[in-house]
Short mmCIF file of C-alpha atoms and ligand atoms in Angstrom, two decimals:
data_model
loop_
_atom_site.label_atom_id
_atom_site.label_comp_id
_atom_site.label_asym_id
_atom_site.label_seq_id
_atom_site.Cartn_x
_atom_site.Cartn_y
_atom_site.Cartn_z
CA MET A 1145 14.84 11.26 -3.30
CA GLU A 1146 16.45 10.65 -6.93
CA PHE A 1147 17.55 7.05 -7.67
CA PHE A 1148 20.22 6.03 -10.40
CA VAL A 1149 21.71 2.93 -11.72
CA LYS A 1150 25.37 2.74 -12.96
CA SER A 1151 27.75 -0.27 -13.93
CA GLY A 1152 31.15 -0.33 -12.63
CA SER A 1153 33.70 -1.99 -9.89
CA ALA A 1154 32.82 -1.16 -6.87
CA GLU A 1155 35.82 -0.61 -5.36
CA LYS A 1156 36.55 2.26 -8.02
CA GLN A 1157 33.42 4.19 -7.25
CA LYS A 1158 33.09 8.53 -6.18
CA THR A 1159 30.52 8.68 -3.67
CA GLY A 1160 29.82 10.41 -0.32
CA CYS A 1161 29.35 7.07 0.86
CA LEU A 1162 29.45 3.91 -0.33
CA ILE A 1163 27.64 0.80 1.33
CA LEU A 1164 28.79 -2.36 1.73
CA GLY A 1165 26.94 -5.52 3.55
CA VAL A 1166 28.71 -7.77 5.59
CA PHE A 1167 27.31 -11.41 6.50
CA ALA A 1168 27.49 -13.10 10.18
CA SER A 1169 29.67 -14.06 10.47
CA ARG A 1170 32.32 -11.63 9.60
CA LYS A 1171 32.30 -12.30 5.46
CA LEU A 1172 32.73 -9.62 3.42
CA SER A 1173 30.70 -9.45 0.33
CA PRO A 1174 32.14 -9.91 -2.93
CA GLN A 1175 31.97 -5.72 -3.47
CA ALA A 1176 33.44 -5.47 0.21
CA GLN A 1177 36.15 -8.04 -0.29
CA LEU A 1178 37.21 -5.68 -3.45
CA VAL A 1179 37.60 -2.94 -1.26
CA ASP A 1180 39.18 -4.70 0.66
CA GLU A 1181 41.58 -6.00 -1.61
CA LEU A 1182 42.47 -2.40 -3.12
CA SER A 1183 42.53 -0.36 0.85
CA ASP A 1184 45.18 -3.12 1.68
CA GLY A 1185 43.09 -5.03 4.12
CA HIS A 1186 41.75 -2.06 5.91
CA LEU A 1187 37.78 -3.87 6.26
CA SER A 1188 38.80 -7.35 6.97
CA GLY A 1189 41.42 -5.42 9.92
CA ILE A 1190 37.90 -4.12 11.30
CA LEU A 1191 36.60 -6.83 11.39
CA ARG A 1192 38.86 -8.87 12.74
CA ARG A 1193 39.20 -6.60 16.15
CA GLY A 1194 35.63 -7.30 16.30
CA ASP A 1195 33.43 -3.89 16.04
CA MET A 1196 31.76 -5.58 12.44
CA GLU A 1197 29.93 -8.72 13.02
CA GLY A 1198 27.56 -8.71 10.23
CA LYS A 1199 24.68 -8.95 12.21
CA LEU A 1200 21.04 -7.90 10.60
CA GLY A 1201 20.56 -4.52 10.64
CA GLN A 1202 24.46 -3.53 12.41
CA THR A 1203 25.90 -0.34 10.93
CA LEU A 1204 29.26 1.23 10.92
CA LEU A 1205 30.58 3.99 9.19
CA LEU A 1206 33.76 4.93 8.26
CA HIS A 1207 36.11 7.43 6.62
CA SER A 1208 38.48 8.13 4.94
CA VAL A 1209 39.42 4.31 4.12
CA PRO A 1210 42.94 4.00 2.22
CA ASN A 1211 43.40 3.97 -1.37
CA THR A 1212 39.22 4.84 -2.40
CA ASN A 1213 37.30 7.85 -4.10
CA CYS A 1214 34.79 7.80 -1.61
CA ASP A 1215 34.16 9.90 1.43
CA ARG A 1216 32.36 7.48 3.64
CA ILE A 1217 31.84 3.57 3.68
CA LEU A 1218 28.73 2.26 5.23
CA LEU A 1219 29.16 -1.46 6.19
CA VAL A 1220 25.96 -3.19 6.92
CA GLY A 1221 25.20 -6.13 7.98
CA CYS A 1222 22.98 -8.80 6.49
CA GLY A 1223 22.88 -11.51 8.90
CA LYS A 1224 23.81 -15.09 7.54
CA GLU A 1225 24.11 -15.46 4.23
CA ARG A 1226 21.62 -18.19 3.52
CA GLU A 1227 18.99 -16.72 5.16
CA PHE A 1228 19.52 -13.68 3.07
CA SER A 1229 15.55 -12.69 2.62
CA VAL A 1230 13.30 -10.34 0.77
CA SER A 1231 12.27 -8.93 4.10
CA ASN A 1232 16.32 -9.08 5.18
CA TYR A 1233 16.99 -6.94 2.37
CA GLN A 1234 14.06 -4.53 3.66
CA LYS A 1235 15.24 -4.30 6.73
CA VAL A 1236 18.68 -3.45 5.94
CA SER A 1237 17.99 -1.08 3.18
CA LYS A 1238 15.75 0.48 5.25
CA LYS A 1239 18.02 1.18 8.16
CA VAL A 1240 20.84 1.97 5.52
CA ILE A 1241 18.37 5.08 4.59
CA ALA A 1242 18.12 5.54 8.17
CA ILE A 1243 21.72 6.14 8.93
CA LEU A 1244 22.70 8.15 6.08
CA ASP A 1245 19.73 10.24 6.49
CA GLU A 1246 21.49 11.54 9.72
CA THR A 1247 25.18 12.16 8.09
CA GLY A 1248 26.24 15.21 6.12
CA THR A 1249 25.68 13.07 3.12
CA THR A 1250 24.08 14.13 -0.16
CA ASP A 1251 24.59 11.26 -2.19
CA ALA A 1252 25.72 7.53 -1.81
CA MET A 1253 26.15 3.99 -4.13
CA SER A 1254 24.99 0.88 -2.97
CA CYS A 1255 26.16 -2.61 -4.11
CA LEU A 1256 23.54 -4.58 -1.46
CA ASN A 1257 21.48 -5.18 -4.59
CA ASN A 1258 24.32 -7.42 -5.99
CA LEU A 1259 23.33 -9.51 -3.21
CA ASN A 1260 21.50 -12.89 -3.43
CA ILE A 1261 18.23 -12.90 -2.09
CA LYS A 1262 16.52 -16.67 -3.28
CA SER A 1263 14.28 -16.37 -6.19
CA GLN A 1264 14.47 -12.64 -7.01
CA ASP A 1265 16.67 -11.16 -9.73
CA LEU A 1266 18.18 -7.38 -10.23
CA TYR A 1267 14.43 -5.54 -10.96
CA TRP A 1268 12.81 -6.91 -7.69
CA LYS A 1269 15.80 -5.92 -5.57
CA ILE A 1270 15.74 -2.42 -7.11
CA ARG A 1271 12.61 -1.80 -6.13
CA PHE A 1272 12.20 -3.33 -2.89
CA GLY A 1273 15.50 -0.87 -2.27
CA ILE A 1274 13.70 1.78 -3.90
CA GLU A 1275 10.73 1.46 -1.85
CA ALA A 1276 12.25 0.83 1.07
CA ALA A 1277 14.25 3.68 1.07
CA ASN A 1278 10.89 6.49 0.13
CA ASP A 1279 8.79 4.58 2.73
CA THR A 1280 11.78 5.22 5.27
CA LEU A 1281 12.18 9.07 3.77
CA TYR A 1282 8.56 9.72 4.19
CA ARG A 1283 7.37 12.63 6.94
CA PHE A 1284 3.93 13.91 7.44
CA ASP A 1285 4.72 16.72 9.08
CA GLN A 1286 1.94 19.62 7.20
CA LEU A 1287 0.25 20.33 9.71
CA LYS A 1288 3.03 20.65 12.47
CA SER A 1289 4.09 24.70 12.38
CA LYS A 1290 8.03 24.24 12.16
CA LYS A 1291 8.71 21.74 9.66
CA SER A 1292 11.56 19.22 10.23
CA GLU A 1293 14.49 19.97 7.77
CA SER A 1294 17.44 17.74 7.63
CA ARG A 1295 20.38 20.06 7.38
CA ARG A 1296 21.66 18.37 4.28
CA PRO A 1297 19.17 15.67 2.84
CA LEU A 1298 20.20 12.56 0.87
CA ARG A 1299 19.30 13.73 -2.74
CA LYS A 1300 20.59 10.68 -4.88
CA LEU A 1301 21.16 6.77 -3.88
CA THR A 1302 23.01 5.37 -6.51
CA PHE A 1303 22.47 0.81 -7.42
CA LEU A 1304 25.74 -0.43 -8.59
CA ILE A 1305 25.29 -3.12 -10.89
CA ASP A 1306 27.62 -5.55 -12.60
CA SER A 1307 27.04 -5.43 -16.11
CA ARG A 1308 25.70 -2.74 -18.61
CA ALA A 1309 23.29 -5.48 -19.71
CA ASP A 1310 21.10 -5.02 -16.78
CA LEU A 1311 20.58 -1.25 -16.97
CA PRO A 1312 17.63 -1.26 -19.44
CA GLN A 1313 15.48 -3.76 -16.34
CA SER A 1314 17.10 -1.72 -13.66
CA GLU A 1315 15.47 1.54 -15.26
CA VAL A 1316 12.52 0.01 -15.18
CA ALA A 1317 12.49 -0.93 -11.92
CA ILE A 1318 13.49 2.59 -11.08
CA LYS A 1319 10.71 4.02 -12.97
CA GLN A 1320 8.15 1.74 -11.34
CA ALA A 1321 9.60 2.08 -7.98
CA GLU A 1322 9.58 5.79 -7.93
CA ALA A 1323 5.49 5.74 -9.80
CA ILE A 1324 4.83 2.94 -6.41
CA SER A 1325 6.92 5.11 -4.25
CA LYS A 1326 4.63 8.16 -5.63
CA GLY A 1327 1.33 6.60 -4.78
CA GLN A 1328 2.05 5.08 -1.89
CA GLY A 1329 3.10 9.13 -0.48
CA LEU A 1330 -0.01 9.83 -1.75
CA THR A 1331 -1.95 6.93 0.21
CA LYS A 1332 -0.07 7.60 3.22
CA ASP A 1333 -0.67 11.69 3.36
CA LEU A 1334 -4.44 10.98 2.80
CA ALA A 1335 -5.10 8.65 5.74
CA ASN A 1336 -2.97 10.52 7.76
CA LEU A 1337 -5.20 13.59 7.12
CA PRO A 1338 -7.49 13.85 10.24
CA GLY A 1339 -11.62 13.70 9.52
CA ASN A 1340 -11.84 17.43 9.71
CA ILE A 1341 -10.07 18.19 6.42
CA CYS A 1342 -10.51 15.08 4.99
CA HIS A 1343 -13.62 14.56 4.53
CA PRO A 1344 -15.63 13.77 1.35
CA THR A 1345 -15.63 16.62 -0.21
CA TYR A 1346 -12.05 17.14 0.05
CA LEU A 1347 -11.44 13.01 -1.29
CA ALA A 1348 -13.18 14.58 -3.94
CA GLU A 1349 -11.22 17.13 -4.90
CA GLN A 1350 -8.29 15.53 -4.87
CA ALA A 1351 -9.60 13.26 -7.18
CA GLU A 1352 -9.85 16.26 -9.62
CA ALA A 1353 -6.08 17.58 -8.66
CA LEU A 1354 -5.15 13.59 -10.14
CA ALA A 1355 -7.47 14.46 -13.36
CA GLU A 1356 -5.93 17.98 -14.26
CA GLN A 1357 -2.00 15.96 -13.84
CA TYR A 1358 -2.72 13.04 -15.74
CA GLU A 1359 -3.31 11.95 -19.08
CA HIS A 1360 -6.34 9.53 -19.95
CA PHE A 1361 -7.19 10.65 -16.22
CA SER A 1362 -11.40 11.99 -15.60
CA VAL A 1363 -13.04 11.63 -12.53
CA ASP A 1364 -16.70 11.72 -12.28
CA VAL A 1365 -18.34 12.63 -8.49
CA LEU A 1366 -22.17 11.87 -7.85
CA ASP A 1367 -22.87 13.70 -4.41
CA GLU A 1368 -25.15 12.67 -1.75
CA SER A 1369 -28.94 13.71 -3.30
CA GLU A 1370 -28.41 12.31 -6.69
CA LEU A 1371 -27.49 8.98 -4.77
CA LYS A 1372 -30.45 9.03 -2.77
CA GLU A 1373 -32.34 9.50 -5.85
CA MET A 1374 -30.74 6.81 -7.61
CA GLY A 1375 -31.69 4.20 -4.85
CA ALA A 1376 -28.27 3.86 -2.77
CA GLY A 1377 -30.56 3.77 0.25
CA ALA A 1378 -27.49 1.79 2.08
CA PHE A 1379 -24.90 4.33 1.05
CA VAL A 1380 -26.76 7.16 2.11
CA SER A 1381 -28.06 5.49 5.54
CA VAL A 1382 -24.77 6.00 6.43
CA ALA A 1383 -23.53 9.42 5.18
CA GLN A 1384 -27.25 11.27 6.31
CA GLY A 1385 -26.25 11.72 10.49
CA SER A 1386 -23.23 14.21 9.01
CA GLU A 1387 -22.91 17.42 7.79
CA GLN A 1388 -20.37 16.48 5.52
CA PRO A 1389 -22.84 15.24 2.34
CA GLY A 1390 -21.43 11.79 1.68
CA LYS A 1391 -19.69 11.28 -1.77
CA MET A 1392 -19.26 9.13 -4.91
CA ILE A 1393 -15.97 9.35 -6.70
CA ALA A 1394 -15.15 7.53 -9.81
CA MET A 1395 -11.67 8.04 -11.61
CA GLU A 1396 -11.27 6.47 -14.58
CA TYR A 1397 -7.89 5.91 -16.12
CA MET A 1398 -8.87 4.75 -19.49
CA ALA A 1399 -5.15 4.60 -21.62
CA GLY A 1400 -5.81 0.98 -22.56
CA ALA A 1401 -7.95 0.10 -25.93
CA LYS A 1402 -11.53 1.23 -26.21
CA ASP A 1403 -13.36 -2.22 -26.13
CA GLU A 1404 -10.86 -3.36 -23.30
CA LYS A 1405 -12.79 -4.55 -20.23
CA PRO A 1406 -11.56 -2.20 -16.72
CA LEU A 1407 -10.31 -3.48 -13.75
CA VAL A 1408 -12.20 -2.01 -11.23
CA PHE A 1409 -11.12 -1.13 -7.65
CA VAL A 1410 -13.64 -0.23 -4.80
CA GLY A 1411 -12.18 1.61 -1.97
CA LYS A 1412 -14.31 1.99 1.55
CA GLY A 1413 -13.58 6.13 2.53
CA ILE A 1414 -15.38 6.39 5.50
CA THR A 1415 -13.20 9.84 6.75
CA PHE A 1416 -14.04 9.26 10.33
CA ASP A 1417 -15.91 5.95 12.07
CA THR A 1418 -17.92 7.21 15.62
CA GLY A 1419 -19.64 4.28 15.06
CA GLY A 1420 -22.70 6.29 14.59
CA ILE A 1421 -25.53 5.63 16.93
CA SER A 1422 -24.00 2.44 17.83
CA LEU A 1423 -21.21 4.77 19.00
CA LYS A 1424 -18.11 3.27 19.33
CA PRO A 1425 -15.89 3.56 22.85
CA GLY A 1426 -13.79 6.33 23.37
CA ALA A 1427 -10.26 5.08 23.21
CA ALA A 1428 -7.79 4.89 20.57
CA MET A 1429 -11.54 6.74 18.32
CA ASP A 1430 -9.28 8.70 17.19
CA GLU A 1431 -7.37 6.23 14.89
CA MET A 1432 -11.03 5.55 12.89
CA LYS A 1433 -9.70 8.86 10.54
CA PHE A 1434 -7.83 5.75 9.17
CA ASP A 1435 -11.04 4.15 8.19
CA MET A 1436 -10.46 5.77 4.43
CA GLY A 1437 -7.55 3.30 3.84
CA GLY A 1438 -8.99 1.36 1.46
CA ALA A 1439 -10.20 4.27 -0.24
CA ALA A 1440 -6.87 5.83 -0.49
CA SER A 1441 -5.33 3.02 -1.62
CA VAL A 1442 -7.21 2.95 -4.65
CA PHE A 1443 -5.90 6.66 -4.54
CA GLY A 1444 -2.56 5.74 -4.37
CA LEU A 1445 -2.98 3.18 -7.01
CA MET A 1446 -4.62 5.48 -9.48
CA LYS A 1447 -1.57 7.67 -9.32
CA ALA A 1448 0.77 5.19 -9.21
CA VAL A 1449 -0.74 3.50 -12.59
CA ALA A 1450 -0.83 7.07 -14.45
CA GLU A 1451 2.78 7.76 -13.80
CA MET A 1452 4.18 4.43 -14.80
CA GLU A 1453 1.67 5.06 -18.10
CA LEU A 1454 0.68 2.40 -18.07
CA PRO A 1455 -2.18 1.15 -21.47
CA ILE A 1456 -5.01 -0.18 -19.83
CA ASN A 1457 -7.74 0.78 -18.26
CA VAL A 1458 -8.29 1.13 -14.26
CA VAL A 1459 -11.39 2.81 -12.94
CA GLY A 1460 -10.73 3.95 -8.80
CA PHE A 1461 -13.95 3.55 -7.02
CA VAL A 1462 -14.45 5.76 -3.73
CA ALA A 1463 -17.34 5.26 -1.53
CA ALA A 1464 -17.12 8.41 1.02
CA ALA A 1465 -19.02 9.18 3.88
CA GLU A 1466 -18.82 10.09 7.40
CA ASN A 1467 -20.20 7.80 10.45
CA MET A 1468 -21.77 10.38 12.99
CA PRO A 1469 -24.20 10.16 15.64
CA ALA A 1470 -27.25 12.55 14.86
CA SER A 1471 -31.34 12.94 15.44
CA ASN A 1472 -31.04 12.28 11.81
CA ALA A 1473 -29.12 9.13 12.13
CA THR A 1474 -29.59 5.60 11.42
CA ARG A 1475 -31.33 3.90 14.57
CA PRO A 1476 -30.55 0.18 15.05
CA GLY A 1477 -33.03 -2.01 13.27
CA ASP A 1478 -33.71 0.79 10.94
CA VAL A 1479 -34.59 -1.41 7.33
CA VAL A 1480 -33.04 0.55 4.03
CA THR A 1481 -33.06 -0.75 0.34
CA THR A 1482 -30.44 -0.80 -1.35
CA LEU A 1483 -29.08 0.18 -4.82
CA SER A 1484 -30.04 -3.76 -5.80
CA GLY A 1485 -33.06 -3.57 -4.69
CA GLN A 1486 -32.11 -5.93 -1.67
CA THR A 1487 -33.39 -4.82 1.95
CA VAL A 1488 -30.73 -4.43 4.87
CA GLU A 1489 -31.79 -4.49 8.41
CA ILE A 1490 -29.33 -2.11 10.28
CA LEU A 1491 -28.69 -3.74 13.21
CA ASN A 1492 -25.67 -2.06 14.17
CA THR A 1493 -24.55 1.34 12.78
CA ASP A 1494 -21.18 0.66 13.18
CA ALA A 1495 -20.67 -2.24 10.52
CA GLU A 1496 -21.40 0.83 8.39
CA GLY A 1497 -18.89 0.38 5.76
CA ARG A 1498 -20.73 -2.84 4.43
CA LEU A 1499 -23.12 -0.63 3.83
CA VAL A 1500 -21.57 2.12 1.74
CA LEU A 1501 -19.59 -0.41 -0.42
CA CYS A 1502 -22.44 -2.38 -1.48
CA ASP A 1503 -24.08 0.01 -3.23
CA ALA A 1504 -20.73 1.40 -4.52
CA LEU A 1505 -20.30 -2.30 -6.26
CA THR A 1506 -23.58 -2.52 -7.34
CA TYR A 1507 -23.25 0.94 -9.26
CA VAL A 1508 -20.28 0.24 -10.70
CA GLU A 1509 -21.72 -2.35 -12.51
CA LYS A 1510 -22.21 -0.51 -14.81
CA TYR A 1511 -18.37 -0.46 -16.26
CA ASN A 1512 -18.54 -3.84 -17.48
CA PRO A 1513 -15.73 -5.05 -15.51
CA GLU A 1514 -12.71 -7.41 -15.86
CA ILE A 1515 -12.65 -7.54 -12.44
CA VAL A 1516 -13.47 -5.88 -9.75
CA ILE A 1517 -11.42 -5.80 -6.11
CA ASP A 1518 -12.53 -3.81 -3.01
CA ILE A 1519 -10.25 -3.17 -0.63
CA ALA A 1520 -11.53 -2.11 3.12
CA THR A 1521 -10.80 -1.22 6.74
CA LEU A 1522 -13.48 -3.48 7.47
CA THR A 1523 -13.75 -5.05 10.49
CA GLY A 1524 -11.29 -5.26 13.79
CA ALA A 1525 -11.65 -9.33 13.65
CA VAL A 1526 -9.08 -9.60 10.84
CA ILE A 1527 -6.81 -8.42 13.46
CA ILE A 1528 -7.98 -10.80 15.70
CA ALA A 1529 -7.22 -13.62 12.44
CA LEU A 1530 -4.24 -12.23 10.82
CA GLY A 1531 -2.74 -9.74 13.60
CA HIS A 1532 -0.70 -6.93 11.15
CA GLN A 1533 1.10 -9.14 9.03
CA ALA A 1534 -1.33 -9.23 5.98
CA SER A 1535 -4.70 -8.48 4.81
CA GLY A 1536 -7.67 -11.22 4.50
CA LEU A 1537 -8.11 -11.65 0.92
CA MET A 1538 -12.09 -13.64 -0.21
CA SER A 1539 -13.08 -13.49 -2.82
CA ASN A 1540 -16.04 -15.52 -5.23
CA ASN A 1541 -13.42 -16.78 -8.27
CA ASN A 1542 -10.59 -18.77 -7.39
CA PRO A 1543 -8.55 -17.64 -10.71
CA LEU A 1544 -8.48 -14.26 -9.39
CA ALA A 1545 -7.71 -15.04 -5.98
CA HIS A 1546 -4.89 -16.93 -7.37
CA GLU A 1547 -3.95 -14.08 -9.20
CA ILE A 1548 -3.98 -11.38 -6.44
CA GLU A 1549 -2.08 -13.97 -3.56
CA ASN A 1550 0.91 -14.54 -6.90
CA ALA A 1551 1.02 -10.62 -7.22
CA SER A 1552 1.29 -10.07 -3.42
CA ASP A 1553 3.97 -12.84 -2.95
CA MET A 1554 5.76 -11.23 -5.93
CA ALA A 1555 5.36 -7.59 -4.11
CA HIS A 1556 5.84 -8.60 -0.52
CA ASP A 1557 2.44 -7.03 0.30
CA ARG A 1558 0.95 -10.16 2.31
CA VAL A 1559 -2.35 -11.79 1.64
CA TRP A 1560 -3.72 -14.67 3.42
CA ARG A 1561 -6.99 -15.64 1.78
CA LEU A 1562 -10.13 -16.96 4.49
CA PRO A 1563 -13.26 -18.45 2.64
CA ILE A 1564 -16.95 -17.68 2.25
CA TRP A 1565 -19.05 -20.62 2.27
CA ASP A 1566 -22.64 -20.64 1.91
CA GLU A 1567 -22.95 -21.56 5.91
CA TYR A 1568 -21.51 -18.48 7.10
CA HIS A 1569 -24.40 -16.94 4.78
CA ASP A 1570 -26.99 -18.08 8.40
CA GLN A 1571 -25.29 -15.87 10.50
CA LEU A 1572 -26.74 -12.73 8.72
CA LYS A 1573 -30.73 -13.28 8.76
CA SER A 1574 -33.25 -11.07 9.75
CA ASN A 1575 -36.75 -11.55 10.49
CA PHE A 1576 -37.56 -7.90 9.18
CA ALA A 1577 -35.82 -7.99 5.89
CA ASP A 1578 -33.65 -9.75 3.15
CA PHE A 1579 -30.74 -10.05 5.78
CA SER A 1580 -28.91 -8.12 8.79
CA ASN A 1581 -25.72 -6.23 8.23
CA LEU A 1582 -24.40 -8.19 11.07
CA GLY A 1583 -23.15 -11.41 11.52
CA GLY A 1584 -22.03 -11.61 15.40
CA ARG A 1585 -18.78 -12.65 16.82
CA PRO A 1586 -17.61 -15.70 14.72
CA ALA A 1587 -16.30 -15.21 11.95
CA GLY A 1588 -16.75 -11.40 11.58
CA THR A 1589 -14.37 -11.09 8.64
CA ILE A 1590 -15.67 -13.38 7.17
CA THR A 1591 -19.10 -13.03 7.47
CA ALA A 1592 -18.71 -9.54 6.53
CA ALA A 1593 -17.61 -10.40 3.43
CA CYS A 1594 -20.25 -12.47 2.89
CA PHE A 1595 -22.72 -9.58 3.39
CA LEU A 1596 -20.71 -7.99 0.20
CA SER A 1597 -20.82 -10.91 -1.98
CA LYS A 1598 -24.27 -11.06 -1.95
CA PHE A 1599 -23.67 -7.32 -4.41
CA THR A 1600 -21.37 -9.09 -6.94
CA LYS A 1601 -22.69 -12.11 -8.48
CA LYS A 1602 -22.74 -10.36 -11.70
CA TYR A 1603 -18.68 -9.83 -12.27
CA ARG A 1604 -15.17 -11.95 -10.67
CA TRP A 1605 -14.83 -9.78 -7.42
CA ALA A 1606 -12.63 -9.96 -4.65
CA HIS A 1607 -12.28 -8.34 -1.36
CA LEU A 1608 -9.37 -6.78 0.50
CA ASP A 1609 -10.13 -6.34 4.65
CA ILE A 1610 -7.18 -4.12 5.34
CA ALA A 1611 -8.03 -3.06 8.74
CA GLY A 1612 -4.47 -4.90 10.27
CA THR A 1613 -2.81 -3.34 7.52
CA ALA A 1614 -3.08 0.30 6.73
CA TRP A 1615 -1.79 1.77 9.70
CA ARG A 1616 0.43 1.40 12.63
CA SER A 1617 -0.79 2.14 16.36
CA GLY A 1618 1.31 3.21 19.51
CA SER A 1619 4.16 5.12 18.94
CA LYS A 1620 4.59 5.40 15.42
CA LYS A 1621 0.78 5.96 14.48
CA GLY A 1622 0.57 6.77 10.75
CA ALA A 1623 -0.66 5.53 7.47
CA THR A 1624 1.11 2.28 5.69
CA GLY A 1625 0.62 2.94 2.03
CA ARG A 1626 -0.12 -0.43 2.20
CA PRO A 1627 -1.46 -2.19 -0.21
CA VAL A 1628 -0.61 -0.44 -3.17
CA PRO A 1629 2.29 -2.49 -3.82
CA LEU A 1630 -0.11 -5.23 -4.14
CA LEU A 1631 -2.39 -3.18 -5.94
CA SER A 1632 0.25 -2.25 -8.29
CA GLN A 1633 1.60 -5.33 -8.61
CA ILE A 1634 -1.71 -6.70 -9.71
CA VAL A 1635 -2.25 -3.72 -12.72
CA LEU A 1636 1.62 -4.76 -14.01
CA ASN A 1637 0.97 -7.79 -13.99
CA ARG A 1638 -1.98 -7.95 -15.89
CA VAL A 1639 0.03 -5.62 -18.42
CA ASN A 1640 2.53 -7.35 -18.66
CA LYS A 1641 0.19 -10.57 -19.65
CA SER A 1642 -1.04 -9.19 -22.33
N1 BES B 358 -13.71 0.66 11.07
C1 BES B 358 -14.16 -0.72 11.83
C2 BES B 358 -13.14 -2.03 11.21
C3 BES B 358 -12.35 -1.26 12.33
C4 BES B 358 -12.31 -1.60 13.81
C5 BES B 358 -11.17 -1.05 11.63
C6 BES B 358 -11.35 -1.39 14.61
C7 BES B 358 -9.56 -1.41 12.45
C8 BES B 358 -9.97 -1.52 13.90
C9 BES B 358 -16.00 -0.93 11.22
O1 BES B 358 -16.48 0.15 10.97
C10 BES B 358 -16.11 -0.99 12.69
O2 BES B 358 -16.96 -0.92 13.08
N2 BES B 358 -16.89 -2.67 12.33
C11 BES B 358 -17.24 -3.15 13.37
C12 BES B 358 -18.03 -3.84 13.02
C13 BES B 358 -19.20 -5.11 14.29
C14 BES B 358 -19.93 -3.99 14.40
C15 BES B 358 -19.97 -5.97 13.03
C16 BES B 358 -16.02 -3.97 14.20
O3 BES B 358 -15.06 -4.63 13.55
O4 BES B 358 -16.38 -4.50 15.78
MN1 MN B 359 -17.97 0.95 11.82
ZN1 ZN B 360 -15.49 1.98 9.53
#
């Protein structure tokens, strides 16, 4: 779908469908009022008769409204005017797109971006509008023998704005939103693919494809034998039980100054997590194909950054492996030496994410990074702590944590910080190695991050545990594309600051 902006007055527009907001209770938005006047009270008549209260998400599709130039008008309830928030705007935007997709219209014009949302300017309303639209229209049907095709798909959505002076910021919003949506789409596609298709080698090929497509983009793949030789014993201990060779994939987008330190993003890429010898129970184990959600979000970020052509240096680094039980798989109790030289007693082979990440976090020291952020579906415990709303944030650097919290607020892709105090480290004590990979039941998300922090002392680092936010279960099972909006915002803010 394509997005446009146009300046003008609502009642004069010629479009397949004009989208107008109505607040509760029965209050026309300013743009709806203009149409109402021109149509001799057609809209207010409908409100009076009780067919549209303006409740959040309520919709009413009208045809042949007198004196207008549009084929249809879609009235959409926005709830109470004073409570109109980013979440409500996103909800309404998604509802509108879902309804339009069911009608015969191929183009539409939205006036919702003119409604007031507390402390959000036009840029943000257009960005959220486009991101919500693309999120709603996303389909994953590449593995179905018959594709679901809309008869007359929605092709064009125009945001109507008041003033020509707002055109430049609106164009920027469109470009950035489309780039972020494309990145998010790639993240969803990769995460939705099953483990038999999306294995480490497949991910490496996807990285090569990005390098072909974009300027300033190059890829370096480290294979399992190289990694073994190098001394990445923790990574190899996870990968060794699978027929699929493990890989570390470095995507370098270097469009900034030569001497500028890169922002480094490290993704957990377990393409399937059976738990290994510490085998997981069977229920919902299929969802462990999403255990490369962190890696998928790094791919999505790299695509978004390259699409936006941002003048900055960014490295996307993915630790990709499959966690399988096998006769040559790691046993509980095995001790391995990590790339950092520190030794780890593997008490549970299902705590594999931290094992592949710790060596990746050591490896990326070579980039002399400005910051390092890792993204991982690391612990079930984060779902208990934060549910499916916020990703867990942990960091060894307060300014970086605040920077991420700020970007998270802006992008409305939420995080919540948890502590990684020294006291928690005691839970990782081992009688046989420097420490173990298991912290026990209390504060499982935090002790996982404490483990990682033993490998991140040389740079400013933050960790995002996205086990609760990267995918949905149940009837709407599928990847969310989070936290691509957050990661993209972190990079955008860095560019805008410099
Ligand atoms: N990939 C899982 C985390 C996970 C579990 C995400 C369920 C989403 C839903 C991770 O590798 C894992 O198995 N973690 C263990 C750690 C434990 C053994 C210390 C967990 O969370 O149970
Ligand atoms: Mn696991
Ligand atoms: Zn895992």
